[in-house]
Amino acid sequence: MKGLVIKSTGSWYQVLAENGNTYDSRIQGKFRIKDIKSTNPLAVGDHVDIIVEPEQSTAVITKLYPRKNYIIRRSVNLSKSVQIIATNLDQAFLVVTLASPMTSLGFIDRFLVTAEAYDVPAKIIFNKLDLFSDEGLEILDEFESIYTKIGYPCFRVSALEGTHIDQLKAELVDKKTLITGHSGVGKSTLINRLIPNADLRTGNISSWSEKGKHTTTFAEMIPLSKGGYLIDTPGIQELGIVDIEKHELSHFFPEFRDRLNQCRYNNCKHINEPGCSIMEAVNDGDIEPSRYQSYLSIYHGNETRN
C-alpha cells in the first residue's frame, strides 16, 4: 500500500496508509536512499510504500517515492550531522520574534536561502505583537519592509491573544505547511491557536539565556479541518547551510538575480570585484545592507551571524 509519513520518532515512523489506517512502521533492512547523507533517511511528508505485517498493527516501509522538495539543515555544533526536516511542502512559515528571544536577520536569511535552494515557498510570521511598544512597531515596520519588497509575504500575529490568527488560517487551507523557528518564539502556542485540538505543550523562556525550551520533540504532520496539513517541528537554535556551492549562492537571493548578468565579470563573486552590479546596488540603497551581509556571512562559512 501507498502511504504518507506523518510522524518521525527516530527509528520508527507513523504512516497514514491509503486505506485510512495509521501504522507504526520501520524501514526494511535493505532500504537505502541514494545520494542523501542525512541522519534520517525518511522524513515527515514522504510518500512511501508499506507492507503491513501479518496479524500486527505494524508495517515495513519498502519504497520511497521521489520528493518534489524538502527543507534540510545542518547542526552547527555537529557539522557532519545533516537532517531533513520535512518534504513535499507547499509552503514554509518561519515564526520569528523581535523580543524574548529576538530572531536575528542572519537566521532569517539563512532559512530563506535554504527554502530558495530547495524550491519551498517561504513566508514570515512576526509573533508576539502584544509585546510591542510604539518604538518596537517602528522596528517591525523596518524588518517587514526588508522582506516584503523582495517578495516574501509577512504576517503580524499575537499567538497569545489570537490577533490576526484568522488571516493565517486562510493561508493554510489545502496546503502542506511547515511551521518552524527558534525555540521560544511561540510556535506551539501559535499552532494551538490555528488548531485548537492540537493541544501542544508550551514552555517558558529560559531565564538565563533567553532561549526557548524545546517543547516539540519530533516532527509531526497535523491534519487541518478545512483540508491540508500543518507540520510542526522541534525548535531550531541554529541553521547550517547544506550543499550550496559558493558560486550558486547569489542565485538564492531574489533581489540579486536580475542583476547577476550585469556584472563586469562572468565569474564575479560579488565581494570586491570592480564593476559588480550587486555591490553597486547595495551602495545605491537598492539592496538592503543586512541582506548583503548575510550573503557575505554564508559565503565565508560563518553560520552564526546575528
Coordinates of C-alpha atoms in Angstrom, one line a residue:
M1 CA 0.0 0.0 0.0
K2 CA 1.0 3.6 -0.5
G3 CA 1.2 5.8 2.5
L4 CA 2.3 9.2 3.9
V5 CA 4.8 9.6 6.7
I6 CA 3.0 11.8 9.2
K7 CA 5.4 11.5 12.2
S8 CA 9.0 10.6 12.7
T9 CA 10.3 9.4 16.1
G10 CA 13.7 8.2 15.2
S11 CA 13.8 4.6 14.1
W12 CA 10.0 4.3 13.8
Y13 CA 7.6 6.3 11.6
Q14 CA 3.9 6.7 11.6
V15 CA 2.5 6.1 8.2
L16 CA -1.1 7.1 7.1
A17 CA -2.0 4.5 4.6
E18 CA -4.3 4.8 1.6
N19 CA -6.9 2.6 3.5
G20 CA -7.2 5.3 6.1
N21 CA -5.3 3.4 8.8
T22 CA -2.2 4.6 10.6
Y23 CA 0.7 2.1 11.1
D24 CA 3.8 2.3 13.2
S25 CA 6.4 1.5 10.6
R26 CA 10.1 0.7 10.3
I27 CA 12.4 0.7 7.3
Q28 CA 13.1 -2.5 5.5
G29 CA 16.6 -3.8 6.3
K30 CA 18.0 -3.4 2.8
F31 CA 16.3 0.0 2.4
R32 CA 18.8 2.7 1.2
I33 CA 18.4 6.2 -0.1
K34 CA 20.8 7.2 -2.8
D35 CA 22.9 10.5 -2.6
I36 CA 21.3 11.7 0.6
K37 CA 23.6 11.6 3.6
S38 CA 21.3 12.5 6.4
T39 CA 20.7 11.3 9.9
N40 CA 17.1 10.5 9.0
P41 CA 16.6 8.5 5.7
L42 CA 12.9 9.3 5.8
A43 CA 11.1 12.5 6.9
V44 CA 7.6 13.8 7.6
G45 CA 5.9 14.4 4.2
D46 CA 7.5 11.5 2.4
H47 CA 5.3 9.3 0.2
V48 CA 6.2 5.6 0.7
D49 CA 5.1 2.0 0.0
I50 CA 4.4 -0.2 3.0
I51 CA 3.7 -3.9 3.7
V52 CA 1.5 -4.5 6.7
E53 CA 3.0 -7.3 8.9
P54 CA 0.7 -10.3 9.3
E55 CA -1.7 -10.1 12.3
Q56 CA 0.0 -7.0 13.6
S57 CA -0.7 -3.2 13.6
T58 CA 2.9 -2.5 12.3
A59 CA 4.3 -2.2 8.8
V60 CA 7.5 -2.3 6.9
I61 CA 8.5 0.6 4.6
T62 CA 9.8 -0.8 1.3
K63 CA 10.0 2.2 -1.1
L64 CA 10.4 6.0 -1.0
Y65 CA 8.9 8.0 -3.9
P66 CA 10.7 11.0 -5.4
R67 CA 10.5 14.2 -3.4
K68 CA 9.3 17.5 -5.0
N69 CA 11.2 19.5 -2.4
Y70 CA 12.4 19.5 1.2
I71 CA 13.9 21.6 3.9
I72 CA 17.3 20.4 5.2
R73 CA 19.6 21.7 7.9
R74 CA 23.0 21.0 9.4
S75 CA 23.7 21.3 13.1
V76 CA 26.2 24.0 13.7
N77 CA 27.7 22.0 16.7
L78 CA 27.8 18.8 14.8
S79 CA 28.8 19.9 11.3
K80 CA 28.6 16.3 9.9
S81 CA 25.0 15.9 11.1
V82 CA 22.5 16.7 8.4
Q83 CA 18.8 16.4 9.0
I84 CA 15.9 16.6 6.5
I85 CA 13.2 18.5 8.4
A86 CA 10.2 17.8 6.1
T87 CA 9.4 17.0 2.5
N88 CA 6.9 17.6 -0.3
L89 CA 5.9 21.1 1.0
D90 CA 3.6 23.6 -0.4
Q91 CA 5.0 26.4 1.8
A92 CA 7.0 27.0 4.9
F93 CA 6.2 29.5 7.7
L94 CA 9.2 30.9 9.6
V95 CA 8.0 32.1 13.0
V96 CA 10.2 34.9 14.3
T97 CA 10.2 37.5 17.2
L98 CA 11.8 40.8 17.8
A99 CA 11.9 40.3 21.5
S100 CA 12.1 37.5 24.0
P101 CA 14.1 36.0 22.3
M102 CA 15.0 38.2 19.3
T103 CA 15.4 36.4 15.9
S104 CA 18.4 37.6 14.1
L105 CA 18.3 38.8 10.5
G106 CA 21.1 36.4 9.8
F107 CA 19.0 33.4 10.9
I108 CA 16.0 34.6 8.8
D109 CA 18.2 35.0 5.8
R110 CA 19.8 31.5 6.1
F111 CA 16.4 30.0 6.3
L112 CA 15.2 31.9 3.2
V113 CA 18.3 30.8 1.3
T114 CA 17.6 27.2 2.2
A115 CA 14.0 27.5 1.1
E116 CA 15.0 29.1 -2.2
A117 CA 17.6 26.4 -2.8
Y118 CA 15.1 23.5 -2.3
D119 CA 12.1 25.2 -4.0
V120 CA 10.0 25.7 -0.9
P121 CA 7.9 29.0 -1.0
A122 CA 8.6 30.8 2.3
K123 CA 6.5 33.2 4.4
I124 CA 7.5 35.1 7.6
I125 CA 5.3 35.3 10.7
F126 CA 6.2 38.0 13.2
N127 CA 4.8 36.8 16.5
K128 CA 4.3 38.4 20.0
L129 CA 2.7 41.5 18.6
D130 CA 1.2 42.0 22.1
L131 CA 4.7 42.9 23.4
F132 CA 5.4 45.7 21.0
S133 CA 5.8 49.3 22.1
D134 CA 5.4 52.2 19.6
E135 CA 9.1 52.1 19.1
G136 CA 9.0 48.3 18.6
L137 CA 6.4 48.7 15.9
E138 CA 8.6 51.1 14.0
I139 CA 11.4 48.5 14.1
L140 CA 8.9 45.9 12.9
D141 CA 8.0 48.1 10.0
E142 CA 11.7 48.2 9.0
F143 CA 12.1 44.4 9.3
E144 CA 8.9 43.7 7.3
S145 CA 10.0 46.2 4.6
I146 CA 13.2 44.3 4.1
Y147 CA 11.4 41.1 3.1
T148 CA 8.1 42.3 1.6
K149 CA 9.9 44.3 -1.1
I150 CA 11.8 41.2 -2.3
G151 CA 8.7 39.1 -2.4
Y152 CA 8.3 37.3 0.9
P153 CA 4.8 37.6 2.5
C154 CA 4.9 38.8 6.1
F155 CA 2.3 38.4 8.8
R156 CA 1.9 40.1 12.2
V157 CA 0.3 38.0 14.9
S158 CA -0.1 37.5 18.6
A159 CA -0.5 33.8 19.3
L160 CA -1.1 34.6 22.9
E161 CA -4.0 37.0 22.3
G162 CA -5.2 35.5 19.0
T163 CA -4.5 38.6 16.9
H164 CA -4.7 38.1 13.1
I165 CA -5.0 34.3 13.5
D166 CA -7.9 34.1 11.1
Q167 CA -5.7 35.6 8.4
L168 CA -3.1 32.8 8.9
K169 CA -5.8 30.1 8.9
A170 CA -6.9 31.2 5.4
E171 CA -3.3 30.7 4.2
L172 CA -3.3 27.0 5.3
V173 CA -6.3 25.6 3.5
D174 CA -5.5 22.6 1.3
K175 CA -1.7 23.1 1.7
K176 CA 1.1 21.1 3.4
T177 CA 2.7 23.8 5.5
L178 CA 5.9 23.5 7.5
I179 CA 6.0 25.8 10.6
T180 CA 9.4 26.3 12.2
G181 CA 11.6 28.8 14.1
H182 CA 13.7 29.2 17.1
S183 CA 12.6 27.6 20.3
G184 CA 10.7 30.2 22.4
V185 CA 9.2 32.2 19.5
G186 CA 5.7 30.9 20.4
K187 CA 5.4 28.3 17.7
S188 CA 3.5 25.7 19.8
T189 CA 1.2 28.5 21.2
L190 CA 0.5 29.6 17.6
I191 CA -0.3 26.0 16.4
N192 CA -2.7 25.7 19.3
R193 CA -4.4 28.8 18.1
L194 CA -4.5 27.5 14.5
I195 CA -5.6 24.0 15.5
P196 CA -7.4 24.2 18.9
N197 CA -7.5 20.4 19.3
A198 CA -3.7 20.1 18.7
D199 CA -3.1 20.6 22.4
L200 CA 0.7 21.0 22.0
R201 CA 2.8 21.6 25.1
T202 CA 4.2 25.1 25.5
G203 CA 7.2 26.2 27.5
N204 CA 8.6 29.2 29.2
I205 CA 11.7 31.1 28.1
S206 CA 14.9 30.1 29.8
S207 CA 15.7 33.0 32.2
W208 CA 19.4 32.7 31.9
S209 CA 19.8 32.5 28.2
E210 CA 16.5 34.0 26.8
K211 CA 16.4 30.9 24.6
G212 CA 13.2 28.9 24.5
K213 CA 12.9 25.5 25.9
H214 CA 12.2 22.7 23.4
T215 CA 8.5 21.6 23.7
T216 CA 8.3 19.7 20.4
T217 CA 10.4 16.5 20.3
F218 CA 9.6 15.1 16.9
A219 CA 8.4 16.4 13.6
E220 CA 4.7 15.7 13.2
M221 CA 2.1 16.3 10.5
I222 CA -1.3 17.6 11.9
P223 CA -4.4 17.4 9.7
L224 CA -6.5 20.6 9.3
S225 CA -10.3 20.6 9.4
K226 CA -10.6 22.5 6.2
G227 CA -8.0 20.4 4.3
G228 CA -4.2 20.3 4.3
Y229 CA -1.7 19.6 6.9
L230 CA 0.5 21.7 9.3
I231 CA 3.9 20.2 10.0
D232 CA 5.2 21.0 13.5
T233 CA 9.0 20.7 14.1
P234 CA 11.4 20.9 17.0
G235 CA 12.7 24.4 17.5
I236 CA 15.9 25.3 15.6
Q237 CA 18.6 27.1 17.5
E238 CA 20.9 27.4 14.5
L239 CA 20.5 26.7 10.8
G240 CA 23.6 25.4 9.0
I241 CA 23.5 25.8 5.2
V242 CA 23.8 22.4 3.4
D243 CA 25.0 21.6 -0.1
I244 CA 25.0 25.1 -1.6
E245 CA 28.1 25.9 -3.6
K246 CA 29.6 29.3 -3.3
H247 CA 29.2 30.1 -7.0
E248 CA 25.4 29.2 -6.7
L249 CA 24.7 31.2 -3.5
S250 CA 23.8 34.6 -5.2
H251 CA 21.0 32.8 -7.1
F252 CA 19.1 32.2 -3.9
F253 CA 18.8 35.9 -3.0
P254 CA 15.8 37.0 -5.1
E255 CA 16.9 40.7 -5.2
F256 CA 20.3 39.6 -6.7
R257 CA 19.0 37.5 -9.6
D258 CA 18.1 40.3 -12.1
R259 CA 21.4 41.9 -11.6
L260 CA 23.7 38.9 -11.9
N261 CA 24.2 39.3 -15.7
Q262 CA 25.1 43.0 -15.3
C263 CA 28.4 42.4 -13.5
R264 CA 31.6 43.2 -15.5
Y265 CA 33.0 39.7 -14.9
N266 CA 31.0 36.5 -15.6
N267 CA 32.6 34.8 -12.5
C268 CA 32.0 37.8 -10.2
K269 CA 31.9 36.7 -6.5
H270 CA 30.2 40.0 -5.5
I271 CA 32.7 40.6 -2.8
N272 CA 35.4 43.0 -4.0
E273 CA 35.4 42.9 -7.8
P274 CA 35.3 46.1 -9.9
G275 CA 32.1 46.6 -11.9
C276 CA 30.0 44.4 -9.5
S277 CA 26.3 45.2 -10.0
I278 CA 25.4 43.7 -6.6
M279 CA 27.8 45.9 -4.7
E280 CA 26.6 48.9 -6.7
A281 CA 23.0 48.1 -5.8
V282 CA 24.0 47.9 -2.1
N283 CA 25.7 51.3 -2.3
D284 CA 22.7 52.8 -4.1
G285 CA 20.3 51.5 -1.5
D286 CA 18.6 49.1 -3.8
I287 CA 19.7 46.0 -1.9
E288 CA 19.5 46.0 1.9
P289 CA 22.9 46.1 3.6
S290 CA 21.7 43.4 6.1
R291 CA 20.9 41.0 3.2
Y292 CA 24.3 41.6 1.6
Q293 CA 26.0 41.0 5.0
S294 CA 24.1 37.7 5.2
Y295 CA 25.4 36.8 1.7
L296 CA 28.9 37.5 2.8
S297 CA 28.4 35.6 6.0
I298 CA 27.1 32.5 4.3
Y299 CA 29.7 32.8 1.5
H300 CA 32.6 32.8 4.0
G301 CA 31.1 29.9 6.1
N302 CA 30.1 32.0 9.1
E303 CA 26.9 30.1 10.1
T304 CA 26.0 32.1 13.2
R305 CA 25.8 35.8 12.2
N306 CA 23.4 37.7 14.4

